[in-house]
PDB file of C-alpha atoms in Angstrom:
ATOM      1  CA  MET A   1     -27.271 -23.309  55.246  1.00  0.00           C
ATOM      2  CA  LYS A   2     -28.622 -26.651  56.327  1.00  0.00           C
ATOM      3  CA  PHE A   3     -26.482 -29.707  56.096  1.00  0.00           C
ATOM      4  CA  THR A   4     -26.704 -33.197  57.622  1.00  0.00           C
ATOM      5  CA  ILE A   5     -23.527 -35.143  58.440  1.00  0.00           C
ATOM      6  CA  ALA A   6     -23.481 -38.681  59.807  1.00  0.00           C
ATOM      7  CA  ASN A   7     -21.667 -39.456  62.988  1.00  0.00           C
ATOM      8  CA  HIS A   8     -20.372 -42.593  61.166  1.00  0.00           C
ATOM      9  CA  ASN A   9     -19.396 -43.689  57.653  1.00  0.00           C
ATOM     10  CA  ASN A  10     -21.407 -46.909  57.483  1.00  0.00           C
ATOM     11  CA  ASP A  11     -23.453 -46.801  54.226  1.00  0.00           C
ATOM     12  CA  ARG A  12     -25.943 -49.323  55.594  1.00  0.00           C
ATOM     13  CA  ASN A  13     -26.813 -47.322  58.757  1.00  0.00           C
ATOM     14  CA  PRO A  14     -29.525 -44.687  58.260  1.00  0.00           C
ATOM     15  CA  LYS A  15     -29.180 -43.470  61.864  1.00  0.00           C
ATOM     16  CA  GLY A  16     -27.023 -40.773  63.257  1.00  0.00           C
ATOM     17  CA  PHE A  17     -27.442 -38.075  60.576  1.00  0.00           C
ATOM     18  CA  ILE A  18     -27.005 -34.938  62.644  1.00  0.00           C
ATOM     19  CA  ASN A  19     -28.502 -31.646  61.466  1.00  0.00           C
ATOM     20  CA  TYR A  20     -25.987 -28.737  61.277  1.00  0.00           C
ATOM     21  CA  ASP A  21     -26.023 -25.175  60.105  1.00  0.00           C
ATOM     22  CA  VAL A  22     -22.929 -24.552  57.955  1.00  0.00           C
ATOM     23  CA  ASP A  23     -21.548 -21.853  55.661  1.00  0.00           C
ATOM     24  CA  PHE A  24     -21.329 -22.740  51.983  1.00  0.00           C
ATOM     25  CA  ILE A  25     -17.634 -21.945  52.052  1.00  0.00           C
ATOM     26  CA  ASP A  26     -17.088 -24.862  54.425  1.00  0.00           C
ATOM     27  CA  ILE A  27     -18.634 -27.485  52.067  1.00  0.00           C
ATOM     28  CA  PRO A  28     -15.371 -28.760  50.500  1.00  0.00           C
ATOM     29  CA  LYS A  29     -13.810 -29.256  53.940  1.00  0.00           C
ATOM     30  CA  ILE A  30     -16.904 -31.140  55.190  1.00  0.00           C
ATOM     31  CA  ILE A  31     -17.062 -33.354  52.118  1.00  0.00           C
ATOM     32  CA  SER A  32     -13.435 -34.230  52.507  1.00  0.00           C
ATOM     33  CA  SER A  33     -13.967 -35.343  56.185  1.00  0.00           C
ATOM     34  CA  GLY A  34     -14.944 -38.861  54.972  1.00  0.00           C
ATOM     35  CA  PHE A  35     -18.258 -38.904  56.759  1.00  0.00           C
ATOM     36  CA  ALA A  36     -21.572 -39.621  54.949  1.00  0.00           C
ATOM     37  CA  TYR A  37     -23.649 -36.513  54.328  1.00  0.00           C
ATOM     38  CA  SER A  38     -26.938 -35.274  52.912  1.00  0.00           C
ATOM     39  CA  ALA A  39     -28.444 -31.884  51.961  1.00  0.00           C
ATOM     40  CA  SER A  40     -31.694 -32.806  53.685  1.00  0.00           C
ATOM     41  CA  ARG A  41     -32.756 -32.851  57.309  1.00  0.00           C
ATOM     42  CA  PHE A  42     -34.441 -35.823  58.996  1.00  0.00           C
ATOM     43  CA  ILE A  43     -36.672 -36.453  61.978  1.00  0.00           C
ATOM     44  CA  ASP A  44     -34.777 -38.025  64.884  1.00  0.00           C
ATOM     45  CA  ASN A  45     -31.602 -38.061  62.817  1.00  0.00           C
ATOM     46  CA  TYR A  46     -32.954 -41.094  61.002  1.00  0.00           C
ATOM     47  CA  ARG A  47     -32.283 -40.852  57.258  1.00  0.00           C
ATOM     48  CA  LYS A  48     -35.183 -42.109  55.095  1.00  0.00           C
ATOM     49  CA  ASN A  49     -37.630 -40.522  52.767  1.00  0.00           C
ATOM     50  CA  ASP A  50     -40.491 -40.652  55.275  1.00  0.00           C
ATOM     51  CA  ASN A  51     -38.389 -38.780  57.827  1.00  0.00           C
ATOM     52  CA  TRP A  52     -37.532 -35.966  55.459  1.00  0.00           C
ATOM     53  CA  ILE A  53     -38.239 -32.527  57.002  1.00  0.00           C
ATOM     54  CA  GLY A  54     -36.817 -30.295  54.268  1.00  0.00           C
ATOM     55  CA  GLY A  55     -34.314 -27.517  55.004  1.00  0.00           C
ATOM     56  CA  VAL A  56     -32.764 -28.005  51.491  1.00  0.00           C
ATOM     57  CA  ASP A  57     -30.747 -24.951  50.446  1.00  0.00           C
ATOM     58  CA  LEU A  58     -28.026 -26.937  48.736  1.00  0.00           C
ATOM     59  CA  LEU A  59     -28.509 -29.066  45.748  1.00  0.00           C
ATOM     60  CA  ILE A  60     -26.139 -32.031  45.318  1.00  0.00           C
ATOM     61  CA  LEU A  61     -25.902 -33.410  41.736  1.00  0.00           C
ATOM     62  CA  ASP A  62     -24.126 -36.738  41.199  1.00  0.00           C
ATOM     63  CA  ILE A  63     -22.480 -37.038  37.766  1.00  0.00           C
ATOM     64  CA  ASP A  64     -20.822 -40.261  36.743  1.00  0.00           C
ATOM     65  CA  GLU A  65     -20.551 -39.941  32.959  1.00  0.00           C
ATOM     66  CA  ASP A  66     -21.523 -37.950  29.905  1.00  0.00           C
ATOM     67  CA  CYS A  67     -20.251 -34.704  31.361  1.00  0.00           C
ATOM     68  CA  THR A  68     -16.706 -33.553  32.108  1.00  0.00           C
ATOM     69  CA  ILE A  69     -15.754 -31.283  34.879  1.00  0.00           C
ATOM     70  CA  GLU A  70     -14.896 -28.558  32.381  1.00  0.00           C
ATOM     71  CA  GLN A  71     -18.341 -28.912  30.793  1.00  0.00           C
ATOM     72  CA  ALA A  72     -20.017 -28.714  34.196  1.00  0.00           C
ATOM     73  CA  LYS A  73     -18.068 -25.521  35.064  1.00  0.00           C
ATOM     74  CA  GLU A  74     -19.398 -23.908  31.932  1.00  0.00           C
ATOM     75  CA  ILE A  75     -22.975 -25.179  32.430  1.00  0.00           C
ATOM     76  CA  PHE A  76     -23.235 -23.976  36.070  1.00  0.00           C
ATOM     77  CA  LYS A  77     -20.973 -20.897  35.791  1.00  0.00           C
ATOM     78  CA  LYS A  78     -23.953 -18.478  36.549  1.00  0.00           C
ATOM     79  CA  TYR A  79     -24.518 -20.199  39.995  1.00  0.00           C
ATOM     80  CA  GLU A  80     -22.505 -20.381  43.202  1.00  0.00           C
ATOM     81  CA  PHE A  81     -21.141 -23.924  43.136  1.00  0.00           C
ATOM     82  CA  TYR A  82     -18.503 -26.335  44.016  1.00  0.00           C
ATOM     83  CA  ILE A  83     -17.284 -29.308  42.028  1.00  0.00           C
ATOM     84  CA  ILE A  84     -15.772 -32.116  44.122  1.00  0.00           C
ATOM     85  CA  THR A  85     -14.607 -35.392  42.559  1.00  0.00           C
ATOM     86  CA  THR A  86     -15.650 -38.729  43.935  1.00  0.00           C
ATOM     87  CA  ARG A  87     -13.479 -41.726  44.903  1.00  0.00           C
ATOM     88  CA  SER A  88     -14.164 -43.326  41.487  1.00  0.00           C
ATOM     89  CA  HIS A  89     -13.158 -40.213  39.420  1.00  0.00           C
ATOM     90  CA  ARG A  90     -11.213 -41.250  36.316  1.00  0.00           C
ATOM     91  CA  LYS A  91     -11.105 -44.843  37.444  1.00  0.00           C
ATOM     92  CA  LEU A  92     -12.416 -47.833  35.403  1.00  0.00           C
ATOM     93  CA  LYS A  93     -16.009 -48.486  36.453  1.00  0.00           C
ATOM     94  CA  ASN A  94     -18.565 -50.335  34.399  1.00  0.00           C
ATOM     95  CA  ASP A  95     -15.953 -50.583  31.565  1.00  0.00           C
ATOM     96  CA  LEU A  96     -15.720 -46.766  31.484  1.00  0.00           C
ATOM     97  CA  ILE A  97     -13.186 -44.248  32.640  1.00  0.00           C
ATOM     98  CA  SER A  98     -14.776 -40.845  33.040  1.00  0.00           C
ATOM     99  CA  ASP A  99     -14.945 -37.763  35.236  1.00  0.00           C
ATOM    100  CA  ARG A 100     -17.073 -38.651  38.285  1.00  0.00           C
ATOM    101  CA  PHE A 101     -18.005 -35.827  40.568  1.00  0.00           C
ATOM    102  CA  ARG A 102     -20.657 -33.972  42.440  1.00  0.00           C
ATOM    103  CA  VAL A 103     -21.840 -30.447  41.880  1.00  0.00           C
ATOM    104  CA  PHE A 104     -22.853 -28.577  44.987  1.00  0.00           C
ATOM    105  CA  LEU A 105     -25.204 -25.693  44.102  1.00  0.00           C
ATOM    106  CA  HIS A 106     -26.124 -23.027  46.651  1.00  0.00           C
ATOM    107  CA  LEU A 107     -29.905 -22.381  46.288  1.00  0.00           C
ATOM    108  CA  ASP A 108     -31.398 -18.923  46.607  1.00  0.00           C
ATOM    109  CA  SER A 109     -34.201 -20.216  48.752  1.00  0.00           C
ATOM    110  CA  THR A 110     -34.880 -23.212  51.041  1.00  0.00           C
ATOM    111  CA  ILE A 111     -37.092 -26.145  49.937  1.00  0.00           C
ATOM    112  CA  ASN A 112     -39.241 -27.429  52.784  1.00  0.00           C
ATOM    113  CA  ASP A 113     -42.026 -29.013  50.781  1.00  0.00           C
ATOM    114  CA  ALA A 114     -41.659 -32.662  49.670  1.00  0.00           C
ATOM    115  CA  LEU A 115     -43.596 -32.259  46.443  1.00  0.00           C
ATOM    116  CA  THR A 116     -41.659 -29.111  45.495  1.00  0.00           C
ATOM    117  CA  TYR A 117     -38.342 -30.954  46.138  1.00  0.00           C
ATOM    118  CA  ASP A 118     -39.410 -33.984  44.087  1.00  0.00           C
ATOM    119  CA  ASN A 119     -40.576 -31.765  41.162  1.00  0.00           C
ATOM    120  CA  PHE A 120     -37.477 -29.622  41.379  1.00  0.00           C
ATOM    121  CA  MET A 121     -35.209 -32.669  41.162  1.00  0.00           C
ATOM    122  CA  LYS A 122     -37.217 -34.203  38.342  1.00  0.00           C
ATOM    123  CA  THR A 123     -37.038 -30.950  36.384  1.00  0.00           C
ATOM    124  CA  THR A 124     -33.264 -30.588  36.989  1.00  0.00           C
ATOM    125  CA  VAL A 125     -32.598 -34.234  35.781  1.00  0.00           C
ATOM    126  CA  ASN A 126     -34.686 -33.624  32.694  1.00  0.00           C
ATOM    127  CA  GLN A 127     -32.803 -30.423  31.898  1.00  0.00           C
ATOM    128  CA  TYR A 128     -29.406 -32.041  32.585  1.00  0.00           C
ATOM    129  CA  PRO A 129     -29.736 -35.715  31.654  1.00  0.00           C
ATOM    130  CA  PHE A 130     -26.149 -36.530  32.647  1.00  0.00           C
ATOM    131  CA  ILE A 131     -27.137 -36.232  36.333  1.00  0.00           C
ATOM    132  CA  ASP A 132     -27.527 -39.592  38.045  1.00  0.00           C
ATOM    133  CA  SER A 133     -31.343 -39.837  38.420  1.00  0.00           C
ATOM    134  CA  LYS A 134     -30.943 -42.616  40.992  1.00  0.00           C
ATOM    135  CA  ALA A 135     -29.169 -40.094  43.366  1.00  0.00           C
ATOM    136  CA  THR A 136     -32.124 -37.596  43.732  1.00  0.00           C
ATOM    137  CA  ASP A 137     -34.463 -38.990  46.328  1.00  0.00           C
ATOM    138  CA  LYS A 138     -35.098 -37.021  49.552  1.00  0.00           C
ATOM    139  CA  GLY A 139     -33.388 -39.668  51.654  1.00  0.00           C
ATOM    140  CA  ARG A 140     -30.259 -39.713  49.529  1.00  0.00           C
ATOM    141  CA  PHE A 141     -26.856 -39.455  51.216  1.00  0.00           C
ATOM    142  CA  PHE A 142     -23.338 -39.501  49.737  1.00  0.00           C
TER     143      PHE A 142
END
């Protein structure tokens, strides 16, 4: 599967997102490495929507409220997935303490078309309104 990992952890730096081929089983280890990451590939390792070149076979859903980890496990049980908590999991944020996590879904096929990706994400957010819609653009990193 395709995965992009930054050679830094500077959230203001869109450069240095290196394209890798990884196994789905290695996702938790990669996520815990502390480096920024994305499920998309980018021209010249420069992360921005205009440089998106697809290669998406992993869907990353950001969930900050309105869904617990247990609910997500039930909702996505028919898929191959990982749930990994974020740094703000169960901490006070915006006057709310809630489960904050990401769901990593292994897709059956690779998305290489920008319009297909945008429509897929829009449909997914509409189906599951607890997904953070601000974390769905092609140039998104975590």
